[in-house]
XYZ file of C-alpha atoms in Angstrom:
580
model
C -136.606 8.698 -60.256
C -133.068 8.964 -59.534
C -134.008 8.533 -55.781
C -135.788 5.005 -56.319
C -133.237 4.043 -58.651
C -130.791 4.601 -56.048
C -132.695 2.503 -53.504
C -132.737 -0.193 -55.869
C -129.370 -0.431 -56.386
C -128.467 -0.464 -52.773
C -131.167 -3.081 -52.131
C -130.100 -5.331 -54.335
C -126.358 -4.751 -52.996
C -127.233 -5.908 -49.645
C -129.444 -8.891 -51.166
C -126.386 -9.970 -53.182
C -124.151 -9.402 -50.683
C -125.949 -11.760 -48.482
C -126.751 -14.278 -50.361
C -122.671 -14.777 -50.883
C -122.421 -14.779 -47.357
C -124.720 -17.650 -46.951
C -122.770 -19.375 -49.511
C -119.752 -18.876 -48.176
C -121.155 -19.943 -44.864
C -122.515 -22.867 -46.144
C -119.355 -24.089 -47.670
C -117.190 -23.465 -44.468
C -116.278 -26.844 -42.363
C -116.665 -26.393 -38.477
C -114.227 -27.758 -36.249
C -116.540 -30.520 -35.110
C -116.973 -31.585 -38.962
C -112.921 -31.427 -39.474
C -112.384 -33.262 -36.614
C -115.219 -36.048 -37.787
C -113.631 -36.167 -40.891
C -109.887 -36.539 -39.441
C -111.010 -39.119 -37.343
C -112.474 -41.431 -40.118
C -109.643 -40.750 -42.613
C -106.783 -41.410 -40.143
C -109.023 -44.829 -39.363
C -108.788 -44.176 -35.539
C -111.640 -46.059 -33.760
C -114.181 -44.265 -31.978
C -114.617 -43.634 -28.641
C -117.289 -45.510 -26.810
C -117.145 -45.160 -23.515
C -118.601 -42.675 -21.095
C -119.312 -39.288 -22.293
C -117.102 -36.530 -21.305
C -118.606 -33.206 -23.292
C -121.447 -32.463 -21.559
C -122.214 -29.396 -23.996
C -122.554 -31.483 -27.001
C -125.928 -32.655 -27.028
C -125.993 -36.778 -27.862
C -127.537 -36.404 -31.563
C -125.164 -33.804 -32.925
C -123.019 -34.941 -36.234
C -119.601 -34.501 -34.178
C -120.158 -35.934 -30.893
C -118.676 -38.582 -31.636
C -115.668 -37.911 -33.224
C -115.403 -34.991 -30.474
C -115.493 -37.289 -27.494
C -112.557 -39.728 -29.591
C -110.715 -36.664 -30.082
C -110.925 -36.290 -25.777
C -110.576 -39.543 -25.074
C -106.944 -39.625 -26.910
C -105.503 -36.426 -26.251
C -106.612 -34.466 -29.338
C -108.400 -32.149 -27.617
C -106.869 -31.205 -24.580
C -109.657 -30.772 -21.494
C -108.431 -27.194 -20.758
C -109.194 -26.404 -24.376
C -112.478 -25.007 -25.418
C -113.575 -26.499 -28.350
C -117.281 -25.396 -29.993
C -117.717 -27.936 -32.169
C -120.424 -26.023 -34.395
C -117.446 -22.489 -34.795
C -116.272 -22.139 -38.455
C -112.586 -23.978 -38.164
C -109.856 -22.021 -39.620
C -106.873 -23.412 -41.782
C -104.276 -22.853 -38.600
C -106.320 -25.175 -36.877
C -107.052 -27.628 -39.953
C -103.264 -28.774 -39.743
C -103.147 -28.088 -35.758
C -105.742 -31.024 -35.171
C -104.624 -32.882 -38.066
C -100.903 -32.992 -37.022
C -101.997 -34.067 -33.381
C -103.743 -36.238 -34.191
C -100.684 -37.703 -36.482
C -98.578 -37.705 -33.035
C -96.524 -34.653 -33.403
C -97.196 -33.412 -29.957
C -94.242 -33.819 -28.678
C -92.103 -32.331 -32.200
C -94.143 -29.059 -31.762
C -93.474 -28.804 -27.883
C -89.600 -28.980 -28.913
C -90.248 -26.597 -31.617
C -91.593 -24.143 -29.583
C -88.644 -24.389 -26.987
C -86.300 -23.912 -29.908
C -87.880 -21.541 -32.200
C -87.390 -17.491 -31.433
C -88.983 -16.747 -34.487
C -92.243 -14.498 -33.633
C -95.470 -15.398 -34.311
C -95.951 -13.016 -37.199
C -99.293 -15.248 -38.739
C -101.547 -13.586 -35.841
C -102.940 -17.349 -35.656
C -102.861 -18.577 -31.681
C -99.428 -19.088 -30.158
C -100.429 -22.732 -29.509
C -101.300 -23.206 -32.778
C -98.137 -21.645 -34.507
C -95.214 -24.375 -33.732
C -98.138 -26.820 -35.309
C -97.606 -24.424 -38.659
C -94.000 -24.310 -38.552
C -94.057 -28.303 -38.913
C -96.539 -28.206 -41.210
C -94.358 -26.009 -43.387
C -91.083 -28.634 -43.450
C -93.099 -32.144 -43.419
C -93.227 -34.292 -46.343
C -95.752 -34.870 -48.614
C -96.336 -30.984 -49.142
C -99.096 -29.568 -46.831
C -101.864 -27.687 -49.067
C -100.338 -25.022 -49.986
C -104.100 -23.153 -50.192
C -103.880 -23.899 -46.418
C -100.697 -23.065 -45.701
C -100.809 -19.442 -47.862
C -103.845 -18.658 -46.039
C -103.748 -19.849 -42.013
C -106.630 -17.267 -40.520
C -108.961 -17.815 -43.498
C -112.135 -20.232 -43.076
C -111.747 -23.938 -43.519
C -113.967 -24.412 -46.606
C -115.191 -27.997 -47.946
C -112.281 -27.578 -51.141
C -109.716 -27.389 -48.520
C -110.923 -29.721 -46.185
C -110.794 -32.284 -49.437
C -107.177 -31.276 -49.737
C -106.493 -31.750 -46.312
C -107.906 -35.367 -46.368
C -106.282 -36.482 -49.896
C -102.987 -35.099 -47.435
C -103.509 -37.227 -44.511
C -104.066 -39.970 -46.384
C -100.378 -39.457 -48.600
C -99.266 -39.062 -44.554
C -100.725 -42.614 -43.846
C -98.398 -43.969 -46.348
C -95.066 -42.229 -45.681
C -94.651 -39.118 -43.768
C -90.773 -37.757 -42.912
C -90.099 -34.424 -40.976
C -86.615 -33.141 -40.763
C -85.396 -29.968 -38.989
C -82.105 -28.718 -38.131
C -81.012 -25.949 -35.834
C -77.166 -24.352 -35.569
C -76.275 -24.158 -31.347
C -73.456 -21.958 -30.363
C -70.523 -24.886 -30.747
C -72.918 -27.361 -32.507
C -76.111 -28.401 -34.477
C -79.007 -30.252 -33.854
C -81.624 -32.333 -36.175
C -84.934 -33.558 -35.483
C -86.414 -36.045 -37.009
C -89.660 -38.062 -37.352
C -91.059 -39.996 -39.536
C -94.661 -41.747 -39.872
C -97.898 -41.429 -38.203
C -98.210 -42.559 -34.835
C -101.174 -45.003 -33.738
C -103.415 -44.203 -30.556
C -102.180 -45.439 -27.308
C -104.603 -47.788 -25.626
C -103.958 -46.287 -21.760
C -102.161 -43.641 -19.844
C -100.628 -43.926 -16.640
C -99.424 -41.172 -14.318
C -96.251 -40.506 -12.822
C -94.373 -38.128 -10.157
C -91.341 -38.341 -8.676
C -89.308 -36.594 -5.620
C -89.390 -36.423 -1.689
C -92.487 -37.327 -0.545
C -93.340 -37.768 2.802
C -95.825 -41.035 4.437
C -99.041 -38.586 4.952
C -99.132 -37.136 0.735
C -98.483 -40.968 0.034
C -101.670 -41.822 2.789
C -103.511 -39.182 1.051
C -102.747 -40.022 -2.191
C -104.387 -43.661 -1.626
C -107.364 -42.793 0.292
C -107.693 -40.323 -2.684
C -108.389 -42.954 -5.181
C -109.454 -46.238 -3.458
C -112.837 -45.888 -3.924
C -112.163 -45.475 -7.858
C -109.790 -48.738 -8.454
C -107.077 -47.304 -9.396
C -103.615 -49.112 -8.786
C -101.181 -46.967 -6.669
C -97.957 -47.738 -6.564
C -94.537 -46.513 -4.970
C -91.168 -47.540 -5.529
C -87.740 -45.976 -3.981
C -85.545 -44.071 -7.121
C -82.276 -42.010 -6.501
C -84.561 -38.753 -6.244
C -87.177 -40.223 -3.589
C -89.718 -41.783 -4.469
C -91.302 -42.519 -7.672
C -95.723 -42.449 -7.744
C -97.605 -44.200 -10.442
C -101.693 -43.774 -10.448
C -103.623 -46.034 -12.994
C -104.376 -47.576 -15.449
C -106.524 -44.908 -17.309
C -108.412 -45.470 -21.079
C -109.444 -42.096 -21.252
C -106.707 -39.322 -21.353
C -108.980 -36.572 -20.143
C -109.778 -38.366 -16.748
C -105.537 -39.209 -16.793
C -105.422 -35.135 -16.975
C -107.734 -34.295 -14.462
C -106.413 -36.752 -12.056
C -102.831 -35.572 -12.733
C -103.694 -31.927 -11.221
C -104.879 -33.651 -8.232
C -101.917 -35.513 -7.796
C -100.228 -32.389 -8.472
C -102.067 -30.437 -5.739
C -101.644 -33.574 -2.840
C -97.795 -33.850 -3.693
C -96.693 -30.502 -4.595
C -95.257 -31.991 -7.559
C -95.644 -32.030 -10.710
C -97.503 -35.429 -12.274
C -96.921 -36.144 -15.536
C -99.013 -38.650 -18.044
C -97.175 -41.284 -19.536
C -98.926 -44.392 -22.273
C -99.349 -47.077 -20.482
C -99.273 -49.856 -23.003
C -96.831 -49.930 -26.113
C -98.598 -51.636 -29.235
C -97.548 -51.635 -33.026
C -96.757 -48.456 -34.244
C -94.323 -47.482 -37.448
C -93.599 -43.814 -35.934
C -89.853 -43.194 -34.790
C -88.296 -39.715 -33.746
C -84.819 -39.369 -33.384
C -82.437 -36.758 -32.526
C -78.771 -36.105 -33.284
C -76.289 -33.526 -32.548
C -73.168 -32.762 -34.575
C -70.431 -31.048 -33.769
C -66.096 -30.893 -33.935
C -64.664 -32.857 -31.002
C -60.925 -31.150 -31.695
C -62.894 -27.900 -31.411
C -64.879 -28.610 -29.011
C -63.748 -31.847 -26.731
C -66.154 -33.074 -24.971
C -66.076 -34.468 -20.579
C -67.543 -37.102 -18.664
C -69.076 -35.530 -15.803
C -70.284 -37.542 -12.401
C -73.073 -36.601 -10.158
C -70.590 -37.218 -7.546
C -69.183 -34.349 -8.769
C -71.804 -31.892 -8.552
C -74.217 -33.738 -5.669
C -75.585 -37.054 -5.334
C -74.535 -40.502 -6.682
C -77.107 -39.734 -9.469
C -78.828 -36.782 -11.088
C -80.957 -36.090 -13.987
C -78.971 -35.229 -17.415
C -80.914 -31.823 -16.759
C -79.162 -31.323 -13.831
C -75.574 -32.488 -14.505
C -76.079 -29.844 -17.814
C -77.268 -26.879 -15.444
C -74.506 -27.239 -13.100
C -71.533 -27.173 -15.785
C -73.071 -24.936 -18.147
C -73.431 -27.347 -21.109
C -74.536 -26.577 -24.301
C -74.996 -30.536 -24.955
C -75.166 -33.371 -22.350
C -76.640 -36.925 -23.178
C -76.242 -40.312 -20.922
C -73.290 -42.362 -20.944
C -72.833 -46.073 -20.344
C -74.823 -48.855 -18.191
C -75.494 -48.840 -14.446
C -77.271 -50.503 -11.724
C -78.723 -48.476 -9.550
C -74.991 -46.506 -8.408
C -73.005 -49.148 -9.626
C -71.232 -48.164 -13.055
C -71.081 -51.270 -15.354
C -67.887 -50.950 -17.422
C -64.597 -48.736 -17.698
C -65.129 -45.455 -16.666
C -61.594 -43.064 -17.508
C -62.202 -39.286 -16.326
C -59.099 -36.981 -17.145
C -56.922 -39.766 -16.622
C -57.914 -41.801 -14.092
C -60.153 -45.057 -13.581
C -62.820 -44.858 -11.550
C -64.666 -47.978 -12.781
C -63.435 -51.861 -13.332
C -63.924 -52.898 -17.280
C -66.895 -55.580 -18.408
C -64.958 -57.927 -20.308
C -63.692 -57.064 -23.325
C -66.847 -55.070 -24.815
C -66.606 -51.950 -26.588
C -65.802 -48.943 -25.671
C -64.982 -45.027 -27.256
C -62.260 -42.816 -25.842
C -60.460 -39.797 -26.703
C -57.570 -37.511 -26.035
C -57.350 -33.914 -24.962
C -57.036 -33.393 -28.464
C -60.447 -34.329 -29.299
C -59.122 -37.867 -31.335
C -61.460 -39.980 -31.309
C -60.787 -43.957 -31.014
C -63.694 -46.902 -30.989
C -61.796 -50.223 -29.783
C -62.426 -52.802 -26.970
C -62.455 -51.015 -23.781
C -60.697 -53.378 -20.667
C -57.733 -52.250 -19.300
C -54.731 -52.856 -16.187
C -53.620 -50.326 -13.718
C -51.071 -50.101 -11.510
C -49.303 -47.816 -8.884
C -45.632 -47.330 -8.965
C -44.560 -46.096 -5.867
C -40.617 -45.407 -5.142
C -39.912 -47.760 -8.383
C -42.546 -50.384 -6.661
C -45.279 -51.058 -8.560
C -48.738 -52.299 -6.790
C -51.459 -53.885 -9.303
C -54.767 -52.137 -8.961
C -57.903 -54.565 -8.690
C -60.493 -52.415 -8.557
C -62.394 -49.079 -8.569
C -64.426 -47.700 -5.948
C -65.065 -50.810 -4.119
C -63.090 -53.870 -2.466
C -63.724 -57.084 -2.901
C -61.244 -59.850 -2.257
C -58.625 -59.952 0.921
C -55.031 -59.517 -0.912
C -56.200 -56.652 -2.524
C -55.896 -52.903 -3.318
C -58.532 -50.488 -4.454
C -58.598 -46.931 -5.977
C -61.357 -44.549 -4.461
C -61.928 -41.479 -6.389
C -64.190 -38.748 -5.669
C -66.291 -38.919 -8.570
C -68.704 -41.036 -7.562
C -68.884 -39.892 -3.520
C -67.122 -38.256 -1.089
C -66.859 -41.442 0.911
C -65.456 -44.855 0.234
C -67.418 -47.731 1.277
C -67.375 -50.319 2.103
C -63.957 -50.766 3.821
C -63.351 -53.516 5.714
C -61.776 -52.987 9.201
C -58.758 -54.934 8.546
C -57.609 -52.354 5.762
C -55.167 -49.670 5.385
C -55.942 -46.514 3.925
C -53.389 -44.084 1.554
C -54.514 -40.791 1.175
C -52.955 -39.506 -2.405
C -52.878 -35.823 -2.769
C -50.843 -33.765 -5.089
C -49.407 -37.226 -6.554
C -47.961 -38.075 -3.241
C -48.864 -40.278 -0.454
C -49.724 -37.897 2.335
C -50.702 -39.923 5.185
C -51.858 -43.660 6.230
C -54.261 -45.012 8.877
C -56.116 -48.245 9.763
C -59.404 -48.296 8.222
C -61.527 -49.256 11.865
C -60.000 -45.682 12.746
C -60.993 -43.445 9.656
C -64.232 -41.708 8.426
C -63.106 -42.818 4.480
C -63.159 -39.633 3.277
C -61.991 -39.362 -0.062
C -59.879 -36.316 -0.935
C -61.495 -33.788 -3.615
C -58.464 -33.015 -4.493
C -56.927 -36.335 -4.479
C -57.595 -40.237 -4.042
C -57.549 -43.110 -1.254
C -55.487 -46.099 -1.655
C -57.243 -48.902 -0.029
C -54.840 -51.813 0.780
C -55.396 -55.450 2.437
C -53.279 -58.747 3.162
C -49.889 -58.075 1.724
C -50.347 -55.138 -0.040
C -50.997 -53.394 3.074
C -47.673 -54.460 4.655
C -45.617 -53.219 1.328
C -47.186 -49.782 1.142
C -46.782 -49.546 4.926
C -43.152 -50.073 4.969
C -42.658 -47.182 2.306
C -41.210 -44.106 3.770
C -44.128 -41.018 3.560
C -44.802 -38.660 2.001
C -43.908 -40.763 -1.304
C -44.316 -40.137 -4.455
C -47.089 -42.445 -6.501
C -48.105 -42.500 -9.935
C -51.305 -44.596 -11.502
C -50.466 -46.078 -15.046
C -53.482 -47.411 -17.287
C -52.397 -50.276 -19.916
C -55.467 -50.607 -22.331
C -55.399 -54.210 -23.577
C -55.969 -52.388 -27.023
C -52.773 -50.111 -28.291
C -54.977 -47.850 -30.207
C -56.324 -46.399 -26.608
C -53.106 -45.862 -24.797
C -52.920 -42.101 -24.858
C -56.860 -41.736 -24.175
C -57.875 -39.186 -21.402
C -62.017 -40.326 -21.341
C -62.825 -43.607 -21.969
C -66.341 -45.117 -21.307
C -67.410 -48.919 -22.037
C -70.884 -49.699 -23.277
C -71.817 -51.840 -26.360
C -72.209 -53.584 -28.645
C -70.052 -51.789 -31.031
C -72.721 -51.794 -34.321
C -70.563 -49.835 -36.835
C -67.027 -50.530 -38.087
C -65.648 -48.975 -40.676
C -68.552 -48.827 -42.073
C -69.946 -51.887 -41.638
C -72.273 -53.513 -39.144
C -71.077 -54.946 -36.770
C -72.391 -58.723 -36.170
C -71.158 -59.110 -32.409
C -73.058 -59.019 -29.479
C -70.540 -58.803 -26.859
C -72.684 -60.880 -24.806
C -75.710 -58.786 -24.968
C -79.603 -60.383 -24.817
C -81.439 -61.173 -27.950
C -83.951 -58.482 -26.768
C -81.061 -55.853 -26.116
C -79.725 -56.415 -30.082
C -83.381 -57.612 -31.781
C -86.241 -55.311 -29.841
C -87.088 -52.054 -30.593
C -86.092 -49.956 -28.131
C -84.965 -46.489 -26.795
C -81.386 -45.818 -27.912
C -78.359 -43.510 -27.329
C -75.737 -44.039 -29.832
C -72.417 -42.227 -30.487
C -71.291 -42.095 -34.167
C -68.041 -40.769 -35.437
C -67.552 -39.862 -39.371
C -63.971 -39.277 -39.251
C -64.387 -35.606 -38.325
C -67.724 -34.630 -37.099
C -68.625 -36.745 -34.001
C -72.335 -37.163 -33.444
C -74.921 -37.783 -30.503
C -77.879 -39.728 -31.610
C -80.853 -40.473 -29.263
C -83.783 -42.787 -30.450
C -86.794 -42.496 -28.722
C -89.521 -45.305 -28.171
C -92.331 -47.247 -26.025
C -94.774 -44.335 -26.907
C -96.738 -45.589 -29.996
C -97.841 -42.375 -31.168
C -94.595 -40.366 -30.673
C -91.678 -43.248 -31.386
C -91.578 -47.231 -31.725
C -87.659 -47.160 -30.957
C -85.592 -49.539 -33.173
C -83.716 -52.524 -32.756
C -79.743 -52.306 -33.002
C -79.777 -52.899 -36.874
C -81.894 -49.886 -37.351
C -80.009 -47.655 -35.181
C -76.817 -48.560 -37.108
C -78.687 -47.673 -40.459
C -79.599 -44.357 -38.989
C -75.851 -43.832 -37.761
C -74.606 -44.680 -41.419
C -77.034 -42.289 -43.119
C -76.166 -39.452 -40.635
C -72.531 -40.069 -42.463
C -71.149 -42.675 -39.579
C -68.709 -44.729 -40.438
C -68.222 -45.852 -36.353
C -70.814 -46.099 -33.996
C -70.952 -47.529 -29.961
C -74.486 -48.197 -28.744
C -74.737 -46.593 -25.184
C -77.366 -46.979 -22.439
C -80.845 -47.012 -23.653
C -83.973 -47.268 -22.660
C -85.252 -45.355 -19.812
C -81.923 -43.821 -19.260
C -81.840 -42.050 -22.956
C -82.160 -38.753 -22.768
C -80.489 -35.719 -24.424
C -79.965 -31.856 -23.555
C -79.564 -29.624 -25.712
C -79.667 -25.398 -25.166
C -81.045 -25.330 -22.336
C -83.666 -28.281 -22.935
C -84.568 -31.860 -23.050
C -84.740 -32.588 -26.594
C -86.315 -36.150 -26.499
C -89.124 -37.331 -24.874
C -87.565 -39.957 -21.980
C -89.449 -43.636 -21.524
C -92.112 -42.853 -18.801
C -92.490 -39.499 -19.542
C -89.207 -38.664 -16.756
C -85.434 -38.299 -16.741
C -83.813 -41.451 -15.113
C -81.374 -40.207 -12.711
C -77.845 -41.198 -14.047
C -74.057 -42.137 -12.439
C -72.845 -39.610 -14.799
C -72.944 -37.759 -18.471
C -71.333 -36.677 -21.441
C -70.943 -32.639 -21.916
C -69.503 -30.148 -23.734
């Protein structure tokens, strides 16, 4: 009897044991259902166009949230995604948060973040978590105890009753300590779905890839375009409404080129997202430099590059510029090397790390033997009774010289040697300047005895700046002693009212702080107009701040990386940057 009783026992053990696996199967949530569900609560219209999954048959439940989820970027075509698997709660708040816009935020995070994956959940899934843990409203915390455990229909429910507190207001902050300063991310809202991609690649490329490249996509009407950028060339393929065809099509651009294409949104709409970031640190601790591409190589260079080469821990763009041409005062350790914009704004500081924001024109002069020669302008000549300063920092050449010039080469503050300008090769000195003289100017300096000794003076037209060392001009100016600033300095009603990308510079008194904005990418950043950078300056503690070159130029480096996401997906190549 015992025997039999036995049997029973484990019978109904097995019986029981199965029927709570059935239940516990049947309240799990696969990934195609989470990502249905996602997809309806986050309102994001459904994709209608051609069909991409060719293993999702046309009637099942998901197909159509699962080709949506494709066409935007969701799901990523080199990611397998079985639409029927059990989804786990790692992957809950993975497809939730991209589909948010946080792509970028967890790209940076995993860049920045040492800390090891100790969840076991996949490594592409794990800087997803990390947000998930520091985003407000709270993430479920049954989701977030319990990342490799089943998705069940009770969690799911919290997850939706989540995104929808994230429709309404959603802020992420997170702050990380560098070596000589900190950084803070931040972003706030959900984005909304870009409409179109576009893809981009830049560098040398020769007439046959660019032959290639066309007869490559002729027959498919796609636009491709060329344009000539201080790296090469710059390659756009597109439009494109569906991101996984922009992918595929970007490794084949890839492969022809030998470069690396990269997918950019191709049309902005409304969108209330906005990342920014902004570094912090003590400028009479650590004083920061302006540093040219002429300089390192190359009237322009990526902030990337300009970092690399000087061993920067920081680096963000300075003021404005047109193509080579810098727009506004340029001071480097002392010396001008660009003429001032009118009166706008400008920031400088002292080898001290003091800190001044005040208009930024100036006078300079060379006294020479107790004669003293007004300076007109900066790397490059312009009228006939004139004298111009050539420095190295922007090239190793000065040009263009007219033939009926003299040239001064300055080394060592002395005036080494003198020749007509139809004779010489313009070379600058690195470790000097070249006095450029015409008209009457010329015959003064010529009649000094050589060598001679020669000294440049700077007079800022505001006292406050007198003892500066770096000085660049921008503008407008948008905080004064704490309070906005209402002048435009002549700027356009779309450079002050649009929503843009922005670099800003804020100073609190002690801390000095490097602020980039992004925008133009309606699921990562909208940008903000110059109002709403301001606010953002005063809540960071601000009480002056000096809006710098934006847009496409704004980009930030920080540890080794590129913190924000640039306009068009790529670094704009830049006259020069600010380091430390």
């Amino acid at each position: 009897m015992r025997k039999s009783f036995l049997s029973f026992t484990t019978i109904m053990m097995i019986l029981l044991t199965a029927l709570f696996c059935d239940m516990a199967t049947a309240f799990a949530v696969t990934r195609g259902e989470l990502v249905h569900e996602i997809i309806k609560t986050l309102e994001i219209p459904y994709w209608e166009g051609e069909k991409y999954f060719v293993d999702i048959p046309p009637e099942h439940p998901a197909k159509a949230a699962a080709e949506t989820a494709l066409a935007l970027g969701i799901i990523l075509p080199n990611e397998t995604f079985y639409p029927d698997l059990e989804a786990t709660n790692a992957e809950a708040l993975f497809f939730a948060l991209r589909a948010m816009g946080l792509r970028h935020e967890a790209q940076i995070i995993e860049k920045l973040t040492p800390t090891e994956n100790s969840l076991n959940i996949p490594d592409y899934i794990f800087s997803y978590y990390l947000i998930a843990e520091d985003i407000t409203p709270e993430a479920p915390k049954d989701i977030l105890s319990r990342p490799k455990d089943t998705l069940t229909q009770e969690t799911l429910h919290q997850l939706m009753q989540w995104l929808r507190d994230c429709k309404a207001g959603l802020v992420w902050e997170k702050t990380f300590q560098g070596e000589k300063s900190s950084l803070t991310l931040h972003r706030e809202n959900i984005g909304t779905p870009p409409t179109g991609w576009i893809i981009s690649a830049e560098g040398q490329f020769n007439s046959l890839n660019l032959e290639d490249l066309k007869a490559s996509f002729s027959s498919q009407k796609l636009q491709v375009s060329s344009e000539t950028t201080a790296m090469g060339k710059r390659i756009t393929v597109g439009p494109f409404i569906h991101f996984a065809k922009a992918w595929k099509t970007a490794g084949k651009i890839t492969r022809i080129l030998n470069k690396e294409a990269k997918i950019e949104t191709y049309k902005t709409q409304d969108s209330q997202a906005l990342f920014w970031a902004a570094v912090r640190f003590l400028p009479q601790e650590t004083s920061p430099k302006i540093i040219t591409a002429g300089e390192i190589a190359g009237k322009r260079l990526p902030i990337s590059w300009i970092a690399q080469n000087t061993g920067a821990e920081c680096a963000i763009n300075g003021g404005f510029f047109n193509k080579t041409k810098i727009i506004g005062s340029l001071i480097v350790r002392g010396i001008p090397i660009s003429n001032p914009y009118g009166s706008r704004s400008a920031i400088g500081w002292d080898v001290k790390g003091n800190f001044h924001f005040a208009r930024g024109d100036f006078k300079a002069k060379a006294t020479i033997e107790d004669i003293d020669i007004p300076i007109d302008s900066f790397n490059e000549m312009k009228d006939h009774h004139q004298v111009a300063l050539f420095t190295p920092h922007l090239w190793y050449y000065a040009t263009p010289i007219p033939d009926d010039a003299m040239e001064f080469v300055v080394r060592k503050g002395k005036i080494t040697e003198e020749k007509y300008s139809h004779l010489s090769n313009h070379l600058v000195p690195k470790d000097g300047y070249l006095l450029v003289a015409r008209g009457r100017f010329a015959s003064i300096l010529r009649q000094i005895a050589k060598p001679a000794d020669i000294d440049i003076k700077v007079q800022m037209a505001d006292e406050i700046m007198k003892d500066v060392s770096y000085l660049l001009q921008a503008g407008p100016m948008i905080l004064k002693d704490g309070t906005f600033c209402a002048n435009n300095e002549g700027f356009s009603a779309n450079t002050i009212l649009e929503r843009h990308p922005r670099t800003i510079v804020g100073y609190d008194g002690v801390n000095l702080y490097w602020l980039i904005i992004d925008g133009r990418d309606p699921w990562h950043s909208r940008g903000t107009t110059l109002k709403e950078a301001a606010v953002i300056a005063r809540e960071l503690g601000c009480h002056s701040a000096l809006n710098l070159d934006g847009g496409g130029s704004s980009a930030l480096w920080w540890q080794g990386n590129i913190i924000n996401k640039p306009s068009g997906n790529i670094e704009r190549p830049v006259p020069y940057a600010l380091i430390f």
